[in-house]
């Protein structure tokens, strides 16, 4: 094996993915027989955020893109996230984080037999309307000789679930509020939401954007 | 001729039986391949190579047929090239298991060890993995040739792929690893042929002028996974020994502690070695010799002066003395013990693998035929579609001809439109200042625009 006489210096530009510890998905799968069919892979991020609840992917079918840096391809997996089996999902877009780890066969039992599961997230099914709006509604009701009930101070809450958590939709339930108050922050259990972060502070690695920082004015501010 | 220690003649045959090789069943593939009507083997390989030329691609079945047809040594390079090319296309996932098997058998047939390890050490670029039968063939080949480093390397590959389903192969791999550890310390390394090592480029060799920038949203964090990334001989062999020990715990029984001691000596620090020595009893002289050679190397690392006072040296001395006390000359070499265990399961184990492989042969043949037929059908359908399209175009032209006078009004409107546009663009007056090429370009662009307008209208 001879070293080439001169190697071009390659400078890699991009965000340093400091929170990742592992390999690319395709790096692991391309080194396995049958492209890892039937094997289990886990993500380091999940291990750190929810160490007691098992999260893993069981490979059903993999089709690598075989690009130079092993970052593209499609893999169909059976996704168990935080102890809940979500069924078969297709992973094709975010496989460029080197955060994946292969679970060896003798370690699989530990993951598979772990029965800790994510509890359902209970959020309120209604929210208190803003006080000014309630006041005006009351005044309006008085003016038109209509009754104004307690129920009219609240409106039904339609949850807006971020696409990042779309797979958790079956586990996000809404229930009537036990302790009503004027403030929505008092009605939601913060632990239910913080549970989505798990045990790790959020580390968001900004994706690379070209150009220097700038200010984009969002609103027209009239000249004084 | 019976040896004094009472080992029978059959023990000298330290490998799998010749019937394991399934040579005749493998030869039968040619009759199935003839049914595919691919022409000769050289011709087919050339045809597949032509498919790959100019950015084209061949299908997995094509490469499979090329690999299975090959028997000669000069076809070896070409087959490897085809496998490499298929692996670097989108269809890499379609690689058939028979291709892997055929390539490995071809490499073994011609004893091409350099190419064999080049392929086995580069799974990402070649995608060739041994299955249970071919792993057995590989181990068998190297043990017969007494090439213990190569056999141990195959055993480490089995460990990395976690192929522990067949006990007979587990025992054979363990035997290979133990024979490797019983070699003297100079011979106990994977040389350049067998093991690829990451080449660290010297600072001076980096060409600073040709600076290439590669941009990615996220840069990779270096991570040593301690499994596929292992390159050091001792680390690989040690890990393989401990994993096979775990898998064969029920079969090996009491000797497991000795294998553990070997594995720890090769991979871990002195403290762990000390603990392992304490646990092992009736250590065989072969294991003791290996551990001693490892300890001697560690001693060699300590400088000569003040060696007696050095803590590490003292620790090594304590371990050595403990080891000597645990060694008993009556214990046979570990490899012999493993061989005895292998003899008990050999016949049944071989039969199981052979049976599995025979069914695989028939499955592969049917799958290959089905896929080849599908591929041919797809090509025929594509040609038929082209034919039908041509026919449709023909019919449309004929229809226009036949209904010309019925559609007279439509044609007249169209002509009027064209006339108006000609007027607009002043195309009737040929501008003499415009050059021929500019004029042609102008006309071309206008015609294109017209076509686009008609398409949307």
XYZ file of C-alpha atoms in Angstrom:
681
model
C 0.000 0.000 0.000
C 1.845 3.105 -1.182
C 1.037 6.651 -0.134
C 0.310 8.936 -3.091
C 3.111 11.396 -3.709
C 0.984 14.486 -3.251
C -2.495 14.690 -1.803
C -4.691 17.722 -2.295
C -5.527 19.468 0.913
C -9.247 19.279 1.547
C -10.849 21.881 3.734
C -14.180 20.809 5.146
C -16.621 23.618 5.788
C -19.735 23.333 7.803
C -21.081 23.311 11.309
C -19.187 21.207 13.765
C -21.749 18.642 14.870
C -20.456 18.706 18.414
C -23.302 16.789 20.004
C -23.069 13.751 17.767
C -21.210 10.595 18.771
C -21.496 7.838 16.249
C -21.386 7.078 12.574
C -23.475 7.874 9.538
C -26.357 5.503 9.042
C -25.036 4.398 5.681
C -21.532 3.935 7.003
C -22.908 1.359 9.420
C -25.312 -0.319 7.012
C -22.847 -0.615 4.132
C -20.455 -2.502 6.392
C -23.086 -5.071 7.317
C -24.219 -8.188 5.520
C -27.487 -7.714 3.650
C -27.258 -3.957 4.284
C -28.151 -4.544 7.913
C -31.557 -6.063 7.293
C -32.978 -7.221 10.595
C -30.365 -5.381 12.643
C -31.047 -2.698 15.186
C -29.590 0.802 15.120
C -29.982 3.507 17.685
C -29.265 7.182 17.830
C -26.966 8.669 20.420
C -29.264 11.684 20.817
C -32.093 9.427 21.969
C -29.834 7.553 24.362
C -28.823 10.785 26.015
C -32.242 12.417 26.148
C -34.283 9.473 27.373
C -31.834 6.931 28.777
C -34.503 4.852 30.523
C -36.854 4.553 27.553
C -35.627 2.449 24.609
C -35.532 4.122 21.211
C -34.245 2.213 18.218
C -34.758 1.424 14.569
C -35.081 -2.091 13.240
C -33.998 -2.149 9.616
C -36.558 -3.588 7.234
C -35.101 -2.544 3.888
C -32.244 -0.269 2.926
C -31.369 1.260 -0.421
C -28.195 3.333 -0.161
C -27.554 6.140 -2.596
C -23.868 5.202 -2.590
C -22.735 8.787 -2.951
C -19.153 9.622 -2.130
C -19.787 10.605 1.489
C -22.452 7.981 2.262
C -25.080 10.551 3.162
C -27.977 9.742 0.829
C -30.304 6.825 0.477
C -33.607 5.516 1.768
C -34.085 3.116 4.634
C -37.378 1.652 5.762
C -37.413 0.806 9.455
C -39.666 -0.246 12.262
C -39.338 2.685 14.609
C -39.658 2.229 18.346
C -39.423 5.654 19.891
C -39.284 5.984 23.654
C -40.691 2.527 24.127
C -43.612 3.053 21.732
C -43.680 1.128 18.478
C -44.575 3.637 15.792
C -44.678 1.189 12.901
C -42.769 1.341 9.641
C -41.227 4.680 8.767
C -39.087 5.827 5.884
C -35.858 7.619 6.830
C -34.306 9.400 3.907
C -33.737 13.036 4.686
C -31.703 13.523 7.830
C -29.140 10.781 7.553
C -26.225 13.194 7.381
C -25.668 13.384 11.130
C -23.049 10.992 12.377
C -25.040 10.068 15.430
C -25.980 6.459 14.758
C -24.777 3.413 16.610
C -25.152 -0.259 15.830
C -26.698 -2.401 18.545
C -24.918 -5.745 18.727
C -27.001 -8.892 18.769
C -26.160 -9.746 22.369
C -27.208 -6.249 23.451
C -30.510 -6.354 21.557
C -32.401 -8.210 24.278
C -31.744 -5.413 26.739
C -33.373 -2.880 24.428
C -36.222 -5.057 23.260
C -37.230 -6.202 26.743
C -37.159 -2.729 28.227
C -40.785 -2.016 28.955
C -40.455 1.633 29.970
C -42.538 3.663 27.605
C -43.294 7.272 27.035
C -46.376 8.341 28.880
C -49.164 10.091 27.095
C -48.883 13.833 26.993
C -52.030 15.356 28.446
C -52.726 18.887 27.309
C -55.808 20.976 28.004
C -58.705 20.910 25.585
C -59.627 24.558 26.102
C -57.850 27.790 26.902
C -58.931 31.024 28.626
C -59.705 33.878 26.289
C -57.819 37.151 26.685
C -59.343 39.347 29.455
C -60.081 42.293 27.165
C -61.956 40.057 24.763
C -63.955 38.562 27.650
C -64.798 42.057 28.935
C -66.004 43.209 25.548
C -68.004 39.995 25.069
C -69.647 40.552 28.475
C -70.516 44.128 27.610
C -71.910 42.998 24.296
C -74.015 40.332 25.985
C -75.367 42.892 28.464
C -76.217 45.301 25.668
C -78.145 42.623 23.764
C -79.713 41.125 26.877
C -77.983 37.815 26.265
C -76.754 35.564 29.056
C -73.032 35.362 29.536
C -71.899 32.005 30.883
C -68.658 30.935 32.458
C -68.062 28.628 29.496
C -67.908 31.627 27.183
C -64.709 32.820 28.803
C -62.925 29.820 27.276
C -62.387 28.570 23.731
C -61.551 25.069 22.481
C -57.849 24.487 22.030
C -56.765 23.038 18.689
C -53.255 21.769 19.070
C -50.660 22.821 16.541
C -48.120 20.016 16.597
C -44.736 20.770 15.110
C -43.770 18.441 12.222
C -40.783 17.363 14.314
C -43.221 15.702 16.737
C -45.738 14.519 14.172
C -44.952 10.901 15.006
C -46.077 11.512 18.610
C -49.580 12.574 17.614
C -51.246 9.355 18.821
C -49.743 9.939 22.255
C -50.742 13.565 22.658
C -54.145 13.672 24.248
C -56.349 16.495 25.357
C -58.347 16.449 28.554
C -60.621 18.939 30.291
C -58.731 21.308 32.558
C -58.915 20.569 36.275
C -57.507 23.807 37.611
C -58.896 26.660 35.608
C -57.158 29.974 35.658
C -56.816 33.155 33.620
C -53.315 32.256 32.612
C -52.610 29.475 30.107
C -49.207 28.835 31.633
C -50.840 27.759 34.864
C -53.061 25.248 33.116
C -50.412 23.268 31.246
C -48.127 20.927 33.118
C -44.640 22.096 32.151
C -43.192 18.633 32.751
C -45.329 17.261 29.939
C -43.683 19.660 27.515
C -40.196 19.506 28.997
C -40.358 15.758 28.605
C -39.936 16.357 24.895
C -36.441 17.640 25.607
C -35.584 14.753 27.841
C -32.490 14.934 30.002
C -30.362 16.971 27.687
C -30.401 20.716 27.181
C -31.465 21.544 23.662
C -28.471 21.678 21.350
C -29.397 23.118 18.032
C -26.610 23.123 15.519
C -27.515 25.820 13.045
C -27.519 24.513 9.540
C -25.058 26.238 7.332
C -26.317 29.364 5.654
C -24.247 31.411 3.248
C -23.366 35.043 3.714
C -22.805 37.269 6.738
C -25.425 38.012 9.408
C -27.929 40.719 8.519
C -31.141 42.360 9.723
C -34.334 41.833 7.769
C -37.010 44.331 8.876
C -40.277 42.477 9.310
C -42.682 45.355 9.876
C -43.008 48.762 8.413
C -42.180 51.242 11.118
C -43.401 54.673 10.065
C -40.996 57.543 10.405
C -41.676 59.724 13.417
C 0.565 -44.652 13.512
C -0.870 -43.573 16.823
C 0.854 -40.792 18.720
C 1.777 -41.421 22.329
C -0.725 -38.921 23.667
C -3.529 -41.028 22.318
C -4.811 -38.613 19.666
C -6.323 -40.590 16.838
C -5.501 -40.229 13.168
C -8.703 -38.334 12.532
C -7.458 -35.492 14.738
C -4.743 -34.779 12.185
C -7.480 -33.799 9.772
C -7.994 -30.480 11.513
C -10.514 -29.169 9.074
C -13.867 -29.754 7.481
C -14.615 -32.776 5.339
C -14.219 -32.597 1.525
C -17.972 -33.188 1.119
C -18.529 -29.767 2.693
C -17.205 -28.081 -0.401
C -20.280 -28.952 -2.528
C -18.188 -28.757 -5.706
C -20.556 -30.813 -7.832
C -23.669 -28.933 -6.702
C -21.926 -25.652 -7.433
C -20.958 -26.902 -10.905
C -24.617 -27.636 -11.617
C -25.266 -23.904 -11.814
C -23.887 -23.916 -15.354
C -26.769 -25.986 -16.678
C -29.231 -23.445 -15.240
C -27.212 -20.555 -16.616
C -27.178 -22.136 -20.081
C -30.975 -21.942 -20.012
C -30.653 -18.146 -19.829
C -29.002 -18.075 -23.270
C -26.333 -15.546 -22.404
C -23.726 -16.802 -24.849
C -20.213 -17.592 -23.650
C -18.813 -16.380 -20.311
C -16.203 -14.016 -21.778
C -18.787 -12.589 -24.164
C -21.294 -12.016 -21.375
C -18.727 -10.269 -19.183
C -17.812 -8.022 -22.106
C -21.508 -7.285 -22.696
C -22.031 -6.282 -19.068
C -18.913 -4.115 -19.144
C -20.325 -2.384 -22.214
C -23.536 -1.673 -20.315
C -21.558 0.154 -17.647
C -19.711 2.289 -20.186
C -20.582 5.976 -20.529
C -22.471 6.319 -17.267
C -24.859 3.492 -18.077
C -25.704 0.735 -15.679
C -26.173 -2.981 -15.665
C -28.652 -4.697 -13.404
C -27.813 -6.919 -10.453
C -28.859 -10.003 -12.439
C -26.388 -9.175 -15.203
C -23.532 -8.926 -12.742
C -24.743 -12.063 -11.000
C -24.762 -14.044 -14.225
C -21.260 -12.753 -15.026
C -19.970 -13.792 -11.594
C -21.611 -17.223 -11.684
C -20.457 -17.998 -15.217
C -16.816 -17.235 -14.462
C -14.360 -20.046 -13.927
C -11.064 -18.742 -15.294
C -8.472 -16.700 -13.431
C -8.314 -13.972 -16.088
C -12.024 -13.292 -15.571
C -11.421 -12.602 -11.899
C -10.365 -8.970 -12.299
C -13.281 -8.235 -14.596
C -15.804 -9.779 -12.220
C -14.431 -7.720 -9.325
C -14.634 -4.598 -11.476
C -18.278 -5.322 -12.315
C -19.146 -5.916 -8.665
C -17.394 -2.648 -7.746
C -19.311 -0.755 -10.395
C -22.663 -2.184 -9.346
C -21.935 -1.262 -5.762
C -21.426 2.353 -6.822
C -24.854 2.718 -8.411
C -28.328 3.227 -6.990
C -28.979 -0.477 -7.487
C -26.361 -1.459 -4.937
C -29.112 -2.848 -2.712
C -30.125 -5.290 -5.459
C -26.868 -7.243 -5.283
C -27.821 -10.918 -5.198
C -26.365 -13.228 -2.528
C -25.257 -15.619 -5.249
C -22.919 -12.929 -6.628
C -21.126 -12.657 -3.287
C -20.850 -16.415 -3.020
C -19.666 -16.892 -6.603
C -17.007 -14.167 -6.288
C -15.622 -15.672 -3.093
C -15.563 -19.166 -4.599
C -13.780 -17.862 -7.672
C -11.199 -16.063 -5.525
C -10.641 -19.209 -3.484
C -10.408 -21.399 -6.562
C -7.485 -19.417 -7.905
C -5.936 -18.806 -4.492
C -5.903 -15.053 -5.127
C -5.275 -14.063 -1.526
C -4.361 -10.436 -2.205
C -7.580 -9.822 -4.085
C -9.575 -11.842 -1.550
C -8.524 -9.697 1.372
C -8.757 -6.522 -0.662
C -12.419 -7.381 -1.221
C -13.144 -8.619 2.309
C -11.486 -5.603 3.935
C -13.447 -3.143 1.809
C -17.096 -4.016 2.383
C -18.290 -0.497 1.627
C -16.831 -0.430 -1.874
C -17.421 -4.048 -2.857
C -20.324 -5.311 -0.808
C -18.981 -8.878 -0.775
C -19.723 -10.655 2.480
C -19.194 -14.359 3.180
C -22.260 -16.374 4.070
C -22.020 -19.353 6.418
C -20.971 -21.840 3.769
C -18.388 -19.593 2.118
C -17.041 -18.666 5.567
C -16.597 -22.375 6.222
C -14.822 -22.767 2.886
C -12.507 -19.851 3.640
C -11.606 -21.078 7.114
C -11.113 -24.566 5.755
C -8.817 -23.331 2.972
C -6.556 -21.330 5.257
C -6.386 -23.937 8.008
C -5.401 -26.581 5.496
C -2.680 -24.271 4.200
C -1.705 -23.597 7.853
C -1.972 -19.882 7.131
C -3.129 -19.081 10.652
C -3.032 -15.261 10.344
C -5.386 -15.425 7.361
C -7.686 -17.903 9.122
C -7.749 -15.692 12.220
C -8.645 -12.707 10.027
C -11.620 -14.619 8.600
C -12.654 -15.424 12.178
C -12.526 -11.718 13.056
C -14.700 -10.952 10.030
C -17.241 -13.484 11.323
C -17.105 -11.728 14.678
C -17.652 -8.303 13.099
C -20.661 -9.548 11.139
C -21.903 -11.367 14.254
C -22.428 -14.628 12.367
C -22.765 -16.938 15.352
C -25.657 -19.146 14.299
C -23.717 -22.311 13.506
C -21.778 -23.889 16.347
C -19.427 -25.809 14.086
C -18.228 -22.573 12.491
C -17.942 -20.883 15.877
C -15.666 -23.698 17.024
C -13.669 -23.656 13.816
C -13.183 -19.900 14.066
C -12.139 -20.199 17.709
C -9.704 -22.937 16.732
C -8.209 -20.673 14.074
C -7.857 -17.811 16.561
C -6.195 -20.055 19.142
C -3.758 -21.477 16.587
C -2.915 -17.891 15.703
C -2.216 -16.978 19.318
C -0.011 -20.039 19.657
C 2.316 -18.662 16.995
C 5.533 -16.969 18.190
C 5.123 -13.227 18.765
C 6.954 -12.184 15.551
C 4.517 -14.173 13.406
C 1.523 -12.999 15.409
C 0.430 -10.054 13.294
C -1.803 -9.364 10.313
C 0.443 -8.238 7.516
C -0.378 -5.756 4.777
C -2.050 -8.360 2.566
C -4.509 -9.464 5.196
C -5.306 -6.245 7.031
C -5.778 -2.828 5.566
C -4.456 -0.026 7.719
C -5.471 3.600 7.470
C -2.568 5.401 5.870
C -1.611 8.566 7.686
C -0.464 11.037 5.079
C 2.772 12.758 5.913
C 2.568 16.558 6.384
C 5.025 17.124 3.555
C 2.945 15.173 1.087
C -0.079 17.413 1.431
C -0.280 19.736 -1.526
C -1.202 23.081 0.012
C -1.594 24.861 -3.341
C -4.454 22.723 -4.599
C -6.907 23.595 -1.849
C -10.299 22.000 -2.278
C -13.235 23.040 -0.156
C -16.025 20.642 0.573
C -19.142 22.046 2.186
C -21.597 20.116 4.284
C -24.346 21.249 6.636
C -22.865 19.121 9.420
C -19.292 17.982 9.774
C -18.584 14.532 11.049
C -17.320 14.086 14.584
C -14.534 11.519 14.707
C -15.802 8.484 16.580
C -14.069 5.168 17.173
C -16.746 2.522 17.372
C -14.416 -0.247 18.505
C -15.955 -2.747 16.119
C -15.649 -1.982 12.427
C -12.929 0.580 13.090
C -10.545 -1.892 14.682
C -7.267 -2.271 12.824
C -4.707 -3.477 15.337
C -4.152 -7.239 15.209
C -4.210 -7.726 18.973
C -7.384 -5.701 19.398
C -9.188 -7.634 16.651
C -8.062 -11.063 17.803
C -8.708 -10.265 21.468
C -12.239 -9.066 20.786
C -12.949 -12.061 18.547
C -11.691 -14.438 21.249
C -13.901 -12.902 23.935
C -16.981 -12.869 21.683
C -16.571 -16.470 20.523
C -15.941 -17.408 24.134
C -19.268 -15.840 25.063
C -21.105 -17.619 22.254
C -19.539 -21.009 23.015
C -19.787 -20.694 26.796
C -21.853 -23.852 27.151
C -19.591 -25.910 24.905
C -16.216 -24.700 26.200
C -17.111 -24.844 29.866
C -14.138 -24.581 32.212
C -11.671 -23.488 29.554
C -13.582 -20.245 29.084
C -11.486 -18.590 31.788
C -8.307 -19.320 29.843
C -9.698 -17.846 26.638
C -10.809 -14.850 28.659
C -7.265 -14.537 29.987
C -5.876 -14.594 26.446
C -8.381 -12.013 25.265
C -7.669 -9.718 28.211
C -3.909 -10.016 27.730
C -4.271 -8.945 24.103
C -6.638 -6.037 24.629
C -6.727 -4.686 28.167
C -4.435 -3.096 30.738
C -2.377 -4.820 33.430
C -5.011 -4.619 36.156
C -7.528 -6.549 34.066
C -4.860 -9.101 33.132
C -4.088 -9.571 36.816
C -7.746 -10.233 37.596
C -8.063 -12.669 34.699
C -4.939 -14.569 35.815
C -6.420 -14.881 39.299
C -9.578 -16.447 37.858
C -7.841 -18.950 35.566
C -6.653 -22.289 36.885
C -4.926 -25.206 35.173
C -3.739 -22.875 32.497
C -2.330 -24.686 29.507
C 1.324 -24.008 28.599
C 0.360 -22.582 25.203
C -1.839 -19.889 26.755
C 0.811 -19.176 29.357
C 3.441 -18.766 26.650
C 1.278 -16.269 24.745
C 0.480 -14.231 27.839
C 4.152 -14.277 28.819
C 5.191 -12.951 25.412
C 2.664 -10.113 25.749
C 3.992 -9.293 29.217
C 7.561 -9.394 27.940
C 6.648 -6.834 25.306
C 5.192 -4.638 28.052
C 8.411 -5.026 30.047
C 10.381 -4.039 26.974
C 8.542 -0.716 27.056
C 9.887 0.137 30.510
C 13.363 1.761 30.453
C 16.285 -0.389 31.681
C 17.426 1.891 34.499
C 15.369 1.719 37.639
C 13.399 -1.146 36.192
C 13.392 -3.016 39.490
C 11.730 -0.134 41.353
C 9.151 0.609 38.652
C 5.603 -0.133 39.849
C 4.493 -1.418 36.522
C 7.439 -3.820 36.379
C 6.561 -5.121 39.821
C 2.949 -5.596 38.780
C 4.093 -7.522 35.724
C 6.339 -9.682 37.891
C 3.456 -10.538 40.245
C 1.272 -11.472 37.324
C 4.023 -13.617 35.800
C 4.584 -15.519 39.032
C 0.851 -16.068 39.487
C 0.653 -17.265 35.920
C 3.515 -19.716 36.403
C 1.821 -21.134 39.475
C -1.486 -21.571 37.638
C 0.115 -23.271 34.652
C -0.101 -27.033 34.607
C 1.799 -28.984 31.985
C -0.813 -31.717 31.960
C -3.402 -29.408 30.395
C -3.326 -29.860 26.638
C -3.045 -26.891 24.297
C -6.334 -24.988 24.130
C -6.538 -25.429 20.370
C -6.494 -29.206 20.861
C -9.344 -28.986 23.377
C -11.363 -26.904 20.968
C -10.586 -29.370 18.206
C -11.949 -32.208 20.309
C -15.140 -30.234 20.911
C -15.296 -29.535 17.164
C -15.093 -33.258 16.349
C -18.207 -33.950 18.403
C -20.374 -31.464 16.518
C -18.650 -31.558 13.168
C -20.779 -34.019 11.271
C -24.164 -32.698 12.354
C -23.028 -29.081 11.996
C -21.593 -29.609 8.515
C -24.755 -31.374 7.406
C -26.896 -28.482 8.615
C -24.836 -25.911 6.704
C -24.657 -28.122 3.610
C -28.410 -28.660 3.629
C -29.029 -24.926 3.995
C -26.625 -24.161 1.181
C -28.197 -26.702 -1.180
C -31.621 -25.118 -0.746
C -29.978 -21.740 -1.279
C -28.498 -22.939 -4.584
C -31.926 -23.923 -5.916
C -33.481 -20.708 -4.606
C -30.775 -18.614 -6.222
C -31.236 -20.377 -9.549
C -34.991 -19.817 -9.598
C -34.624 -16.207 -8.448
C -32.007 -15.510 -11.094
C -34.130 -17.002 -13.832
C -37.224 -15.091 -12.718
C -35.342 -11.789 -12.587
C -33.669 -12.372 -15.937
C -37.055 -13.052 -17.494
C -38.512 -9.933 -15.874
C -35.629 -7.862 -17.182
C -36.015 -9.230 -20.709
C -39.762 -8.633 -20.539
C -39.194 -5.059 -19.399
C -36.872 -4.421 -22.339
C -39.396 -5.930 -24.735
C -42.164 -3.814 -23.274
C -40.064 -0.674 -23.650
C -39.457 -1.492 -27.317
C -43.133 -2.240 -27.789
C -44.061 1.109 -26.231
C -41.722 2.885 -28.652
C -43.281 0.976 -31.537
C -46.786 1.872 -30.416
C -45.861 5.551 -30.065
C -44.446 5.571 -33.593
C -47.624 3.950 -34.837
C -49.757 6.536 -33.067
C -47.742 9.369 -34.604
C -48.191 7.767 -37.987
C -51.930 7.489 -37.499
C -52.157 11.115 -36.377
C -50.343 12.263 -39.513
C -52.655 10.147 -41.683
C -55.686 11.528 -39.843
C -54.550 15.068 -40.548
C -54.185 14.205 -44.201
C -57.580 12.519 -44.462
C -59.518 15.177 -42.611
C -57.708 18.053 -44.274
C -60.705 19.438 -46.071
C -63.074 18.935 -43.103
C -60.678 20.960 -41.027
C -60.255 23.565 -43.729
C -61.599 26.341 -41.593
C -59.166 25.464 -38.796
C -56.223 25.470 -41.212
C -57.286 28.790 -42.670
C -57.520 30.349 -39.211
C -54.100 29.035 -38.398
C -52.658 30.420 -41.619
C -54.227 33.823 -40.884
C -52.668 33.788 -37.436
C -49.266 32.981 -38.869
C -49.626 35.767 -41.437
C -50.485 38.262 -38.720
C -47.493 37.214 -36.673
C -45.239 37.426 -39.693
C -46.484 40.953 -40.183
C -45.923 41.785 -36.533
C -42.395 40.556 -36.547
C -41.746 42.052 -39.913
C -40.443 38.804 -41.200
C -41.582 39.439 -44.718
C -39.067 42.183 -45.182
C -35.721 40.603 -45.130
C -33.382 42.924 -43.355
C -30.156 43.125 -45.327
C -28.111 44.439 -42.443
C -28.708 41.313 -40.407
C -26.160 38.525 -40.959
C -27.163 35.023 -41.963
C -26.424 33.463 -38.565
C -28.233 36.212 -36.632
C -31.207 35.906 -38.934
C -31.326 32.140 -38.517
C -31.117 32.502 -34.735
C -33.920 35.059 -34.717
C -36.154 32.799 -36.800
C -35.412 29.817 -34.615
C -36.278 31.649 -31.416
C -39.517 32.980 -32.869
C -40.535 29.551 -34.077
C -39.865 28.110 -30.619
C -41.985 30.793 -28.999
C -44.787 30.056 -31.423
C -44.612 26.375 -30.611
C -44.790 27.107 -26.917
C -47.803 29.379 -27.389
C -49.575 26.708 -29.380
C -48.813 24.113 -26.750
C -50.407 26.213 -24.011
C -53.321 27.418 -26.192
